[in-house]
PDB file of C-alpha atoms in Angstrom:
ATOM      1  CA  MET A   1      85.819 120.302  63.556  1.00 89.00           C
ATOM      2  CA  ASN A   2      88.584 122.181  65.495  1.00 91.00           C
ATOM      3  CA  THR A   3      91.669 123.759  63.791  1.00 93.00           C
ATOM      4  CA  TYR A   4      93.889 120.687  64.200  1.00 95.00           C
ATOM      5  CA  GLU A   5      90.899 118.318  62.623  1.00 95.00           C
ATOM      6  CA  LYS A   6      90.555 120.879  59.629  1.00 94.00           C
ATOM      7  CA  LEU A   7      94.163 120.896  59.038  1.00 96.00           C
ATOM      8  CA  VAL A   8      94.291 117.049  58.912  1.00 96.00           C
ATOM      9  CA  TYR A   9      91.279 117.064  56.671  1.00 96.00           C
ATOM     10  CA  LEU A  10      92.884 119.894  54.274  1.00 94.00           C
ATOM     11  CA  ALA A  11      96.217 117.837  53.961  1.00 96.00           C
ATOM     12  CA  SER A  12      94.473 115.055  52.149  1.00 94.00           C
ATOM     13  CA  ASN A  13      91.606 117.212  50.731  1.00 94.00           C
ATOM     14  CA  PRO A  14      93.540 120.102  49.177  1.00 89.00           C
ATOM     15  CA  PHE A  15      90.917 120.915  46.573  1.00 90.00           C
ATOM     16  CA  ASP A  16      88.015 121.308  49.001  1.00 88.00           C
ATOM     17  CA  LYS A  17      86.866 124.630  49.292  1.00 82.00           C
ATOM     18  CA  ASN A  18      83.981 124.129  51.739  1.00 84.00           C
ATOM     19  CA  VAL A  19      86.283 123.614  54.571  1.00 84.00           C
ATOM     20  CA  LEU A  20      87.794 126.606  55.639  1.00 82.00           C
ATOM     21  CA  LEU A  21      90.398 127.340  58.654  1.00 82.00           C
ATOM     22  CA  ASN A  22      88.765 130.203  59.874  1.00 74.00           C
ATOM     23  CA  GLN A  23      84.951 129.896  59.212  1.00 63.00           C
ATOM     24  CA  LEU A  24      84.554 133.407  60.484  1.00 60.00           C
ATOM     25  CA  SER A  25      86.554 134.747  57.101  1.00 64.00           C
ATOM     26  CA  ASN A  26      86.438 133.703  53.600  1.00 65.00           C
ATOM     27  CA  GLU A  27      89.674 133.804  53.310  1.00 67.00           C
ATOM     28  CA  SER A  28      92.490 131.380  54.672  1.00 69.00           C
ATOM     29  CA  PRO A  29      94.517 132.942  57.238  1.00 74.00           C
ATOM     30  CA  ARG A  30      97.779 134.873  55.717  1.00 75.00           C
ATOM     31  CA  SER A  31     100.194 133.715  58.125  1.00 85.00           C
ATOM     32  CA  TYR A  32     101.113 130.690  60.225  1.00 90.00           C
ATOM     33  CA  GLN A  33     101.175 132.706  63.283  1.00 90.00           C
ATOM     34  CA  VAL A  34      97.404 133.104  63.068  1.00 90.00           C
ATOM     35  CA  VAL A  35      97.419 129.424  62.695  1.00 93.00           C
ATOM     36  CA  LEU A  36      99.482 128.879  65.661  1.00 93.00           C
ATOM     37  CA  LYS A  37      97.183 131.209  67.761  1.00 93.00           C
ATOM     38  CA  MET A  38      93.959 128.927  66.603  1.00 92.00           C
ATOM     39  CA  LEU A  39      95.757 125.877  67.456  1.00 94.00           C
ATOM     40  CA  ASP A  40      96.906 127.199  70.847  1.00 94.00           C
ATOM     41  CA  ILE A  41      93.250 127.818  71.817  1.00 92.00           C
ATOM     42  CA  ASP A  42      91.944 124.404  70.660  1.00 91.00           C
ATOM     43  CA  PHE A  43      94.666 122.691  72.761  1.00 92.00           C
ATOM     44  CA  LYS A  44      94.144 124.576  75.721  1.00 90.00           C
ATOM     45  CA  LYS A  45      90.579 123.206  75.623  1.00 87.00           C
ATOM     46  CA  ASP A  46      91.948 119.715  74.924  1.00 79.00           C
ATOM     47  CA  MET A  47      94.050 120.052  77.759  1.00 76.00           C
ATOM     48  CA  MET A  48      91.271 120.794  80.205  1.00 75.00           C
ATOM     49  CA  ALA A  49      89.120 117.832  78.660  1.00 71.00           C
ATOM     50  CA  TYR A  50      91.977 115.073  78.170  1.00 69.00           C
ATOM     51  CA  GLN A  51      94.827 116.411  80.403  1.00 66.00           C
ATOM     52  CA  THR A  52      97.085 116.113  77.400  1.00 73.00           C
ATOM     53  CA  SER A  53      99.438 119.258  76.654  1.00 85.00           C
ATOM     54  CA  ILE A  54     100.999 120.391  73.383  1.00 92.00           C
ATOM     55  CA  ASP A  55     103.920 122.608  73.758  1.00 92.00           C
ATOM     56  CA  MET A  56     103.347 125.535  71.441  1.00 93.00           C
ATOM     57  CA  ARG A  57     107.133 126.374  71.410  1.00 93.00           C
ATOM     58  CA  GLN A  58     108.665 126.045  68.041  1.00 93.00           C
ATOM     59  CA  ALA A  59     112.113 124.525  67.642  1.00 93.00           C
ATOM     60  CA  CYS A  60     112.762 126.236  64.377  1.00 92.00           C
ATOM     61  CA  GLU A  61     116.638 126.481  64.477  1.00 90.00           C
ATOM     62  CA  THR A  62     118.323 123.077  63.907  1.00 89.00           C
ATOM     63  CA  LYS A  63     121.649 123.988  62.637  1.00 91.00           C
ATOM     64  CA  VAL A  64     124.343 126.017  64.029  1.00 91.00           C
ATOM     65  CA  VAL A  65     127.881 126.470  62.280  1.00 86.00           C
ATOM     66  CA  GLY A  66     131.213 125.544  63.682  1.00 79.00           C
ATOM     67  CA  ILE A  67     130.216 122.346  65.602  1.00 73.00           C
TER      68      ILE A  67
ATOM     69  CA  MET B   1     121.010  95.114  66.898  1.00 92.00           C
ATOM     70  CA  ASN B   2     119.076  98.121  67.973  1.00 95.00           C
ATOM     71  CA  ARG B   3     118.034 100.596  64.940  1.00 97.00           C
ATOM     72  CA  LEU B   4     117.605 104.283  64.997  1.00 97.00           C
ATOM     73  CA  VAL B   5     115.862 106.029  62.064  1.00 98.00           C
ATOM     74  CA  ILE B   6     116.337 109.755  61.524  1.00 98.00           C
ATOM     75  CA  ALA B   7     113.543 111.461  59.449  1.00 98.00           C
ATOM     76  CA  GLY B   8     112.071 114.540  58.421  1.00 98.00           C
ATOM     77  CA  SER B   9     108.528 115.518  58.732  1.00 98.00           C
ATOM     78  CA  GLY B  10     108.673 117.840  55.750  1.00 98.00           C
ATOM     79  CA  ILE B  11     107.537 121.787  56.085  1.00 98.00           C
ATOM     80  CA  LYS B  12     103.918 121.882  55.464  1.00 98.00           C
ATOM     81  CA  PHE B  13     101.952 119.958  58.152  1.00 98.00           C
ATOM     82  CA  LEU B  14     100.908 116.672  57.288  1.00 98.00           C
ATOM     83  CA  SER B  15     100.912 117.326  53.491  1.00 98.00           C
ATOM     84  CA  HIS B  16     104.652 116.608  53.411  1.00 98.00           C
ATOM     85  CA  LEU B  17     104.899 113.724  55.717  1.00 98.00           C
ATOM     86  CA  THR B  18     106.077 110.656  53.286  1.00 98.00           C
ATOM     87  CA  PHE B  19     104.116 107.741  53.542  1.00 98.00           C
ATOM     88  CA  GLU B  20     107.434 106.106  54.419  1.00 98.00           C
ATOM     89  CA  VAL B  21     107.794 108.447  57.323  1.00 98.00           C
ATOM     90  CA  GLN B  22     104.160 108.040  58.478  1.00 98.00           C
ATOM     91  CA  SER B  23     104.829 104.123  58.658  1.00 98.00           C
ATOM     92  CA  VAL B  24     108.162 104.538  60.641  1.00 98.00           C
ATOM     93  CA  ILE B  25     106.221 107.064  63.121  1.00 98.00           C
ATOM     94  CA  GLN B  26     103.497 104.311  63.641  1.00 98.00           C
ATOM     95  CA  LYS B  27     105.822 101.107  63.898  1.00 98.00           C
ATOM     96  CA  SER B  28     108.734 102.555  65.982  1.00 98.00           C
ATOM     97  CA  ASP B  29     108.792 101.432  69.711  1.00 98.00           C
ATOM     98  CA  CYS B  30     109.720 104.844  70.339  1.00 98.00           C
ATOM     99  CA  VAL B  31     109.325 108.242  68.516  1.00 98.00           C
ATOM    100  CA  LEU B  32     111.298 111.379  69.436  1.00 98.00           C
ATOM    101  CA  TYR B  33     110.626 114.584  68.072  1.00 98.00           C
ATOM    102  CA  LEU B  34     111.795 118.169  67.487  1.00 97.00           C
ATOM    103  CA  VAL B  35     109.582 120.036  65.378  1.00 97.00           C
ATOM    104  CA  ASN B  36     108.241 123.634  65.000  1.00 95.00           C
ATOM    105  CA  ASP B  37     104.724 122.854  64.589  1.00 96.00           C
ATOM    106  CA  PRO B  38     102.410 121.896  67.272  1.00 96.00           C
ATOM    107  CA  ALA B  39      99.896 120.437  64.954  1.00 97.00           C
ATOM    108  CA  MET B  40     102.576 117.905  64.025  1.00 98.00           C
ATOM    109  CA  LYS B  41     103.418 117.501  67.807  1.00 97.00           C
ATOM    110  CA  LYS B  42      99.747 116.231  68.265  1.00 96.00           C
ATOM    111  CA  TRP B  43      99.958 114.074  65.112  1.00 97.00           C
ATOM    112  CA  ILE B  44     102.881 112.172  66.119  1.00 97.00           C
ATOM    113  CA  ASN B  45     101.494 111.766  69.750  1.00 96.00           C
ATOM    114  CA  ASP B  46      98.257 110.353  68.460  1.00 95.00           C
ATOM    115  CA  HIS B  47     100.023 107.877  65.720  1.00 97.00           C
ATOM    116  CA  SER B  48     102.947 106.571  67.595  1.00 98.00           C
ATOM    117  CA  LYS B  49     103.361 103.773  70.184  1.00 98.00           C
ATOM    118  CA  LYS B  50     105.238 105.961  72.602  1.00 97.00           C
ATOM    119  CA  ALA B  51     106.340 109.640  71.836  1.00 97.00           C
ATOM    120  CA  ILE B  52     108.963 111.847  73.441  1.00 97.00           C
ATOM    121  CA  SER B  53     109.011 115.444  72.814  1.00 97.00           C
ATOM    122  CA  LEU B  54     112.748 116.825  72.912  1.00 97.00           C
ATOM    123  CA  ASP B  55     111.265 120.401  73.602  1.00 97.00           C
ATOM    124  CA  GLU B  56     112.278 120.485  77.289  1.00 96.00           C
ATOM    125  CA  ILE B  57     116.002 119.550  76.465  1.00 97.00           C
ATOM    126  CA  TYR B  58     116.197 122.155  73.606  1.00 96.00           C
ATOM    127  CA  PHE B  59     114.635 125.135  75.317  1.00 96.00           C
ATOM    128  CA  GLY B  60     116.665 124.022  78.551  1.00 96.00           C
ATOM    129  CA  PHE B  61     119.696 125.641  77.268  1.00 96.00           C
ATOM    130  CA  ASN B  62     121.016 129.068  75.947  1.00 94.00           C
ATOM    131  CA  LYS B  63     123.446 127.999  73.137  1.00 95.00           C
ATOM    132  CA  ARG B  64     122.267 125.912  70.603  1.00 95.00           C
ATOM    133  CA  SER B  65     125.414 123.766  70.313  1.00 95.00           C
ATOM    134  CA  GLN B  66     125.099 122.829  73.686  1.00 96.00           C
ATOM    135  CA  ALA B  67     121.321 121.892  73.201  1.00 96.00           C
ATOM    136  CA  TYR B  68     122.432 119.667  70.083  1.00 96.00           C
ATOM    137  CA  ARG B  69     125.123 117.943  72.270  1.00 96.00           C
ATOM    138  CA  SER B  70     122.502 116.905  74.898  1.00 97.00           C
ATOM    139  CA  LEU B  71     119.843 116.030  72.583  1.00 97.00           C
ATOM    140  CA  SER B  72     122.132 113.730  70.680  1.00 96.00           C
ATOM    141  CA  ARG B  73     123.196 112.203  74.002  1.00 95.00           C
ATOM    142  CA  GLU B  74     119.572 111.818  74.948  1.00 97.00           C
ATOM    143  CA  ILE B  75     118.519 110.281  71.545  1.00 97.00           C
ATOM    144  CA  ILE B  76     121.267 107.635  71.648  1.00 96.00           C
ATOM    145  CA  LYS B  77     120.463 106.745  75.197  1.00 96.00           C
ATOM    146  CA  ILE B  78     117.010 106.010  74.284  1.00 97.00           C
ATOM    147  CA  THR B  79     117.963 104.185  71.238  1.00 97.00           C
ATOM    148  CA  LYS B  80     119.769 101.933  73.613  1.00 95.00           C
ATOM    149  CA  ASP B  81     116.750 100.930  75.493  1.00 96.00           C
ATOM    150  CA  ASN B  82     114.476 100.335  72.289  1.00 97.00           C
ATOM    151  CA  SER B  83     114.726  97.847  69.295  1.00 97.00           C
ATOM    152  CA  ASN B  84     113.237 100.672  66.787  1.00 98.00           C
ATOM    153  CA  THR B  85     113.531 104.199  67.754  1.00 98.00           C
ATOM    154  CA  CYS B  86     112.971 107.020  65.407  1.00 98.00           C
ATOM    155  CA  PHE B  87     113.952 110.777  65.595  1.00 98.00           C
ATOM    156  CA  ILE B  88     111.804 113.041  63.667  1.00 98.00           C
ATOM    157  CA  THR B  89     112.871 116.773  63.115  1.00 97.00           C
ATOM    158  CA  TYR B  90     110.955 118.969  60.936  1.00 96.00           C
ATOM    159  CA  GLY B  91     112.059 119.607  57.146  1.00 97.00           C
ATOM    160  CA  HIS B  92     114.571 117.429  55.828  1.00 98.00           C
ATOM    161  CA  PRO B  93     117.011 115.609  58.409  1.00 98.00           C
ATOM    162  CA  MET B  94     120.170 116.204  56.442  1.00 97.00           C
ATOM    163  CA  LEU B  95     119.410 119.883  55.538  1.00 97.00           C
ATOM    164  CA  MET B  96     120.234 122.420  58.319  1.00 95.00           C
ATOM    165  CA  SER B  97     120.096 119.876  60.846  1.00 95.00           C
ATOM    166  CA  SER B  98     123.187 119.559  63.137  1.00 95.00           C
ATOM    167  CA  ILE B  99     121.799 117.149  65.446  1.00 96.00           C
ATOM    168  CA  SER B 100     121.392 114.737  62.519  1.00 97.00           C
ATOM    169  CA  LEU B 101     124.839 114.867  61.696  1.00 95.00           C
ATOM    170  CA  MET B 102     126.038 114.812  65.097  1.00 95.00           C
ATOM    171  CA  LEU B 103     123.992 111.556  65.667  1.00 96.00           C
ATOM    172  CA  ILE B 104     125.471 109.683  62.621  1.00 96.00           C
ATOM    173  CA  ASN B 105     129.014 110.640  63.502  1.00 94.00           C
ATOM    174  CA  GLU B 106     128.929 109.653  67.207  1.00 93.00           C
ATOM    175  CA  LEU B 107     127.136 106.447  66.116  1.00 92.00           C
ATOM    176  CA  LYS B 108     129.659 105.701  63.580  1.00 88.00           C
ATOM    177  CA  GLU B 109     132.586 106.294  65.878  1.00 87.00           C
ATOM    178  CA  LYS B 110     131.328 104.322  68.947  1.00 82.00           C
ATOM    179  CA  SER B 111     129.411 101.551  66.806  1.00 70.00           C
ATOM    180  CA  ASP B 112     127.974 100.354  69.858  1.00 76.00           C
ATOM    181  CA  GLY B 113     125.361  98.141  68.537  1.00 88.00           C
ATOM    182  CA  ILE B 114     123.063 100.698  66.784  1.00 94.00           C
ATOM    183  CA  SER B 115     122.269 100.930  63.052  1.00 95.00           C
ATOM    184  CA  VAL B 116     121.216 104.240  61.676  1.00 96.00           C
ATOM    185  CA  GLU B 117     119.001 104.868  58.707  1.00 97.00           C
ATOM    186  CA  VAL B 118     118.048 108.374  57.457  1.00 98.00           C
ATOM    187  CA  LEU B 119     115.095 109.000  55.484  1.00 98.00           C
ATOM    188  CA  PRO B 120     114.492 112.479  53.619  1.00 98.00           C
ATOM    189  CA  GLY B 121     111.628 114.947  54.090  1.00 98.00           C
ATOM    190  CA  ILE B 122     110.552 117.686  51.808  1.00 98.00           C
ATOM    191  CA  SER B 123     112.942 120.690  52.528  1.00 98.00           C
ATOM    192  CA  SER B 124     112.510 124.416  52.661  1.00 97.00           C
ATOM    193  CA  LEU B 125     114.611 124.227  49.454  1.00 98.00           C
ATOM    194  CA  ASP B 126     112.193 121.922  47.702  1.00 98.00           C
ATOM    195  CA  CYS B 127     109.335 124.200  48.577  1.00 98.00           C
ATOM    196  CA  LEU B 128     111.229 127.363  47.396  1.00 98.00           C
ATOM    197  CA  LEU B 129     112.136 125.577  44.128  1.00 98.00           C
ATOM    198  CA  CYS B 130     108.347 125.047  43.464  1.00 98.00           C
ATOM    199  CA  ASP B 131     106.913 128.259  44.730  1.00 98.00           C
ATOM    200  CA  LEU B 132     109.550 130.540  42.963  1.00 98.00           C
ATOM    201  CA  ASN B 133     109.609 128.055  39.873  1.00 98.00           C
ATOM    202  CA  ILE B 134     113.080 127.469  39.749  1.00 97.00           C
ATOM    203  CA  ASP B 135     115.080 124.905  38.179  1.00 97.00           C
ATOM    204  CA  PRO B 136     118.699 124.766  39.122  1.00 96.00           C
ATOM    205  CA  GLY B 137     119.523 122.209  36.418  1.00 96.00           C
ATOM    206  CA  THR B 138     119.486 125.522  34.411  1.00 95.00           C
ATOM    207  CA  GLY B 139     122.408 127.902  35.740  1.00 93.00           C
ATOM    208  CA  GLY B 140     123.129 125.686  38.780  1.00 97.00           C
ATOM    209  CA  ILE B 141     122.550 126.556  42.296  1.00 98.00           C
ATOM    210  CA  GLN B 142     124.820 128.041  45.307  1.00 98.00           C
ATOM    211  CA  ALA B 143     123.299 127.686  48.674  1.00 98.00           C
ATOM    212  CA  TYR B 144     125.000 128.305  52.303  1.00 97.00           C
ATOM    213  CA  GLU B 145     123.908 128.592  55.762  1.00 97.00           C
ATOM    214  CA  SER B 146     124.117 132.476  56.231  1.00 97.00           C
ATOM    215  CA  ALA B 147     126.404 132.616  59.182  1.00 96.00           C
ATOM    216  CA  GLU B 148     128.870 130.182  57.417  1.00 96.00           C
ATOM    217  CA  PHE B 149     128.467 132.567  54.269  1.00 97.00           C
ATOM    218  CA  ILE B 150     129.716 135.582  56.501  1.00 97.00           C
ATOM    219  CA  ASP B 151     132.693 133.413  57.978  1.00 96.00           C
ATOM    220  CA  LYS B 152     134.259 132.093  54.847  1.00 95.00           C
ATOM    221  CA  ASP B 153     135.071 133.500  51.771  1.00 94.00           C
ATOM    222  CA  TYR B 154     133.303 131.151  49.198  1.00 94.00           C
ATOM    223  CA  TYR B 155     133.452 131.886  45.424  1.00 94.00           C
ATOM    224  CA  ILE B 156     130.393 133.473  44.263  1.00 95.00           C
ATOM    225  CA  ASN B 157     129.110 132.582  40.629  1.00 96.00           C
ATOM    226  CA  SER B 158     126.603 135.531  39.955  1.00 96.00           C
ATOM    227  CA  ASN B 159     125.174 133.379  36.801  1.00 96.00           C
ATOM    228  CA  SER B 160     123.815 130.724  39.219  1.00 97.00           C
ATOM    229  CA  HIS B 161     120.953 130.950  41.448  1.00 98.00           C
ATOM    230  CA  PHE B 162     121.748 131.481  45.027  1.00 98.00           C
ATOM    231  CA  VAL B 163     120.262 130.704  48.424  1.00 98.00           C
ATOM    232  CA  LEU B 164     121.100 131.702  52.089  1.00 98.00           C
ATOM    233  CA  TRP B 165     119.368 129.650  54.713  1.00 97.00           C
ATOM    234  CA  GLN B 166     118.652 131.015  58.180  1.00 96.00           C
ATOM    235  CA  ILE B 167     119.070 134.524  57.228  1.00 97.00           C
ATOM    236  CA  GLY B 168     116.240 135.370  59.853  1.00 95.00           C
ATOM    237  CA  VAL B 169     118.586 134.366  62.858  1.00 95.00           C
ATOM    238  CA  VAL B 170     121.843 135.215  61.280  1.00 96.00           C
ATOM    239  CA  GLY B 171     124.398 136.146  63.924  1.00 93.00           C
ATOM    240  CA  LEU B 172     122.526 134.300  66.731  1.00 93.00           C
ATOM    241  CA  ASP B 173     123.811 130.974  68.261  1.00 93.00           C
ATOM    242  CA  THR B 174     121.171 130.953  71.038  1.00 93.00           C
ATOM    243  CA  ILE B 175     117.860 129.021  71.306  1.00 94.00           C
ATOM    244  CA  ILE B 176     115.099 131.587  70.129  1.00 91.00           C
ATOM    245  CA  SER B 177     112.014 131.367  72.668  1.00 85.00           C
ATOM    246  CA  ASP B 178     110.868 134.804  71.843  1.00 83.00           C
ATOM    247  CA  GLU B 179     110.569 135.937  68.158  1.00 83.00           C
ATOM    248  CA  SER B 180     110.222 139.707  69.162  1.00 84.00           C
ATOM    249  CA  ILE B 181     114.122 139.759  70.136  1.00 84.00           C
ATOM    250  CA  LEU B 182     115.033 139.181  66.344  1.00 88.00           C
ATOM    251  CA  LEU B 183     114.147 142.695  65.446  1.00 84.00           C
ATOM    252  CA  GLU B 184     115.971 144.393  67.918  1.00 86.00           C
ATOM    253  CA  ASN B 185     119.270 142.415  67.926  1.00 92.00           C
ATOM    254  CA  LYS B 186     122.243 144.291  67.125  1.00 94.00           C
ATOM    255  CA  ILE B 187     124.466 141.386  66.385  1.00 95.00           C
ATOM    256  CA  ARG B 188     121.703 140.233  63.909  1.00 96.00           C
ATOM    257  CA  TYR B 189     121.450 143.736  62.244  1.00 96.00           C
ATOM    258  CA  GLN B 190     125.360 143.917  61.801  1.00 97.00           C
ATOM    259  CA  ALA B 191     125.357 140.249  60.296  1.00 97.00           C
ATOM    260  CA  ILE B 192     122.656 141.107  57.694  1.00 98.00           C
ATOM    261  CA  VAL B 193     124.726 144.460  56.850  1.00 98.00           C
ATOM    262  CA  THR B 194     127.798 142.130  56.226  1.00 98.00           C
ATOM    263  CA  ILE B 195     125.834 139.762  53.985  1.00 98.00           C
ATOM    264  CA  LYS B 196     124.493 142.646  52.033  1.00 98.00           C
ATOM    265  CA  ARG B 197     128.040 144.092  51.589  1.00 98.00           C
ATOM    266  CA  LYS B 198     129.498 140.642  50.420  1.00 98.00           C
ATOM    267  CA  LEU B 199     126.568 140.441  47.776  1.00 98.00           C
ATOM    268  CA  LEU B 200     127.034 143.882  46.546  1.00 98.00           C
ATOM    269  CA  VAL B 201     130.567 142.543  45.247  1.00 97.00           C
ATOM    270  CA  HIS B 202     128.869 140.521  42.739  1.00 97.00           C
ATOM    271  CA  TYR B 203     125.332 141.938  42.104  1.00 98.00           C
ATOM    272  CA  PRO B 204     124.011 145.614  41.658  1.00 98.00           C
ATOM    273  CA  GLU B 205     122.346 147.738  44.374  1.00 98.00           C
ATOM    274  CA  SER B 206     119.304 147.498  42.332  1.00 98.00           C
ATOM    275  CA  HIS B 207     119.321 143.460  41.819  1.00 98.00           C
ATOM    276  CA  LEU B 208     116.028 141.946  42.967  1.00 98.00           C
ATOM    277  CA  VAL B 209     116.088 139.549  45.738  1.00 98.00           C
ATOM    278  CA  ILE B 210     113.370 137.476  47.517  1.00 98.00           C
ATOM    279  CA  LEU B 211     112.900 136.828  51.169  1.00 98.00           C
ATOM    280  CA  TYR B 212     110.931 133.577  51.034  1.00 98.00           C
ATOM    281  CA  VAL B 213     109.219 131.406  53.648  1.00 97.00           C
ATOM    282  CA  ALA B 214     107.427 128.196  52.811  1.00 97.00           C
ATOM    283  CA  SER B 215     103.990 127.569  53.855  1.00 96.00           C
ATOM    284  CA  MET B 216     103.614 125.677  57.077  1.00 96.00           C
ATOM    285  CA  TYR B 217      99.950 124.674  56.762  1.00 96.00           C
ATOM    286  CA  PRO B 218      97.462 123.453  54.175  1.00 94.00           C
ATOM    287  CA  THR B 219      95.696 126.415  52.131  1.00 91.00           C
ATOM    288  CA  LEU B 220      97.965 128.615  53.632  1.00 92.00           C
ATOM    289  CA  LEU B 221     100.332 130.726  51.003  1.00 92.00           C
ATOM    290  CA  TYR B 222     103.953 130.858  51.097  1.00 96.00           C
ATOM    291  CA  GLU B 223     105.436 134.358  52.113  1.00 96.00           C
ATOM    292  CA  ARG B 224     107.327 136.211  49.380  1.00 97.00           C
ATOM    293  CA  ILE B 225     109.208 139.474  49.785  1.00 97.00           C
ATOM    294  CA  GLU B 226     110.666 141.098  46.907  1.00 98.00           C
ATOM    295  CA  ILE B 227     113.057 143.753  47.454  1.00 98.00           C
ATOM    296  CA  PRO B 228     116.066 145.512  45.840  1.00 98.00           C
ATOM    297  CA  LEU B 229     119.403 144.132  47.477  1.00 98.00           C
ATOM    298  CA  SER B 230     120.344 147.452  48.707  1.00 98.00           C
ATOM    299  CA  SER B 231     117.247 147.227  51.212  1.00 98.00           C
ATOM    300  CA  LEU B 232     118.158 144.018  52.560  1.00 98.00           C
ATOM    301  CA  ASN B 233     119.007 145.670  56.312  1.00 97.00           C
ATOM    302  CA  GLU B 234     115.866 147.945  55.945  1.00 96.00           C
ATOM    303  CA  VAL B 235     113.328 145.276  56.110  1.00 96.00           C
ATOM    304  CA  ASP B 236     111.776 142.843  58.786  1.00 94.00           C
ATOM    305  CA  ILE B 237     113.253 139.664  57.543  1.00 96.00           C
ATOM    306  CA  PRO B 238     110.963 136.854  59.089  1.00 94.00           C
ATOM    307  CA  ARG B 239     112.511 134.260  61.225  1.00 94.00           C
ATOM    308  CA  LEU B 240     112.064 131.452  58.984  1.00 95.00           C
ATOM    309  CA  ALA B 241     113.163 133.213  55.865  1.00 97.00           C
ATOM    310  CA  SER B 242     115.668 132.055  53.149  1.00 98.00           C
ATOM    311  CA  LEU B 243     117.168 134.675  50.746  1.00 98.00           C
ATOM    312  CA  TYR B 244     116.949 133.856  47.243  1.00 98.00           C
ATOM    313  CA  VAL B 245     119.158 135.782  44.991  1.00 98.00           C
ATOM    314  CA  PRO B 246     118.224 135.148  41.066  1.00 98.00           C
ATOM    315  CA  PRO B 247     121.188 134.978  38.340  1.00 97.00           C
ATOM    316  CA  TYR B 248     122.356 138.118  37.458  1.00 94.00           C
ATOM    317  CA  CYS B 249     123.270 138.209  33.654  1.00 76.00           C
TER     318      CYS B 249
END
């Protein structure tokens, strides 16, 4: 499973201790930035194989005062 | 009559996507999305009839207000061409989302044959209440957007729970495409100093406050930085952080 597939799996199997986001380490990554990097690597591979690209930019701010 | 559903995808990837919103994504003729998580973007692309990312429009502007207006116009334009359209934003669509409110107001004004429905998502506030074990039914809760808190003189009840949203980007009204600029930004730093000064009128310097970031992915822990209020301008405040100030009694 790649990182995306693991995330989908873990969303519906939250108690499964056998699937780890990072198989090289026994611990889950500590920050979302680490997961973003892992996803980026996977999506770049996907893009080469299937020509589909996912924009990695984050639209985090959706509120501004005064409008 | 064409229909627009405005919905939230929650904070934690897929775990927070309600059954109702999943169904809307799968059944809509067109899904427009503006989210902060690339995994969510892929899920929407894989599970919808037609999906359109709004990233290009969002990141095409310098000022956020301009981007939101442009996004609102684009969403309405596409809704006119499809019987069932949905717009997905992350978190809760009516919490910290200028675009949702703009869309609703514009459609109410024009009423040009489009009905609008808003579906809830799990918000950062929902996550904060769970992770920090807070029940606002005891003591009540006050919550403000950080820039608005600076601009207005709201009455603060220091016996209540107190939350400031978007403190990580306070003072900035621009699109942020590079997170590293935040730490060096002087306007942001001054805004944080102002927040601290306003809070110190009601709380002692030693009062412990929490910078909180909800978990974005299954198995990841939330972030919690506990500091005395006096140190608020001395720590690296994460971009996605909310500030939680516990009651002082």
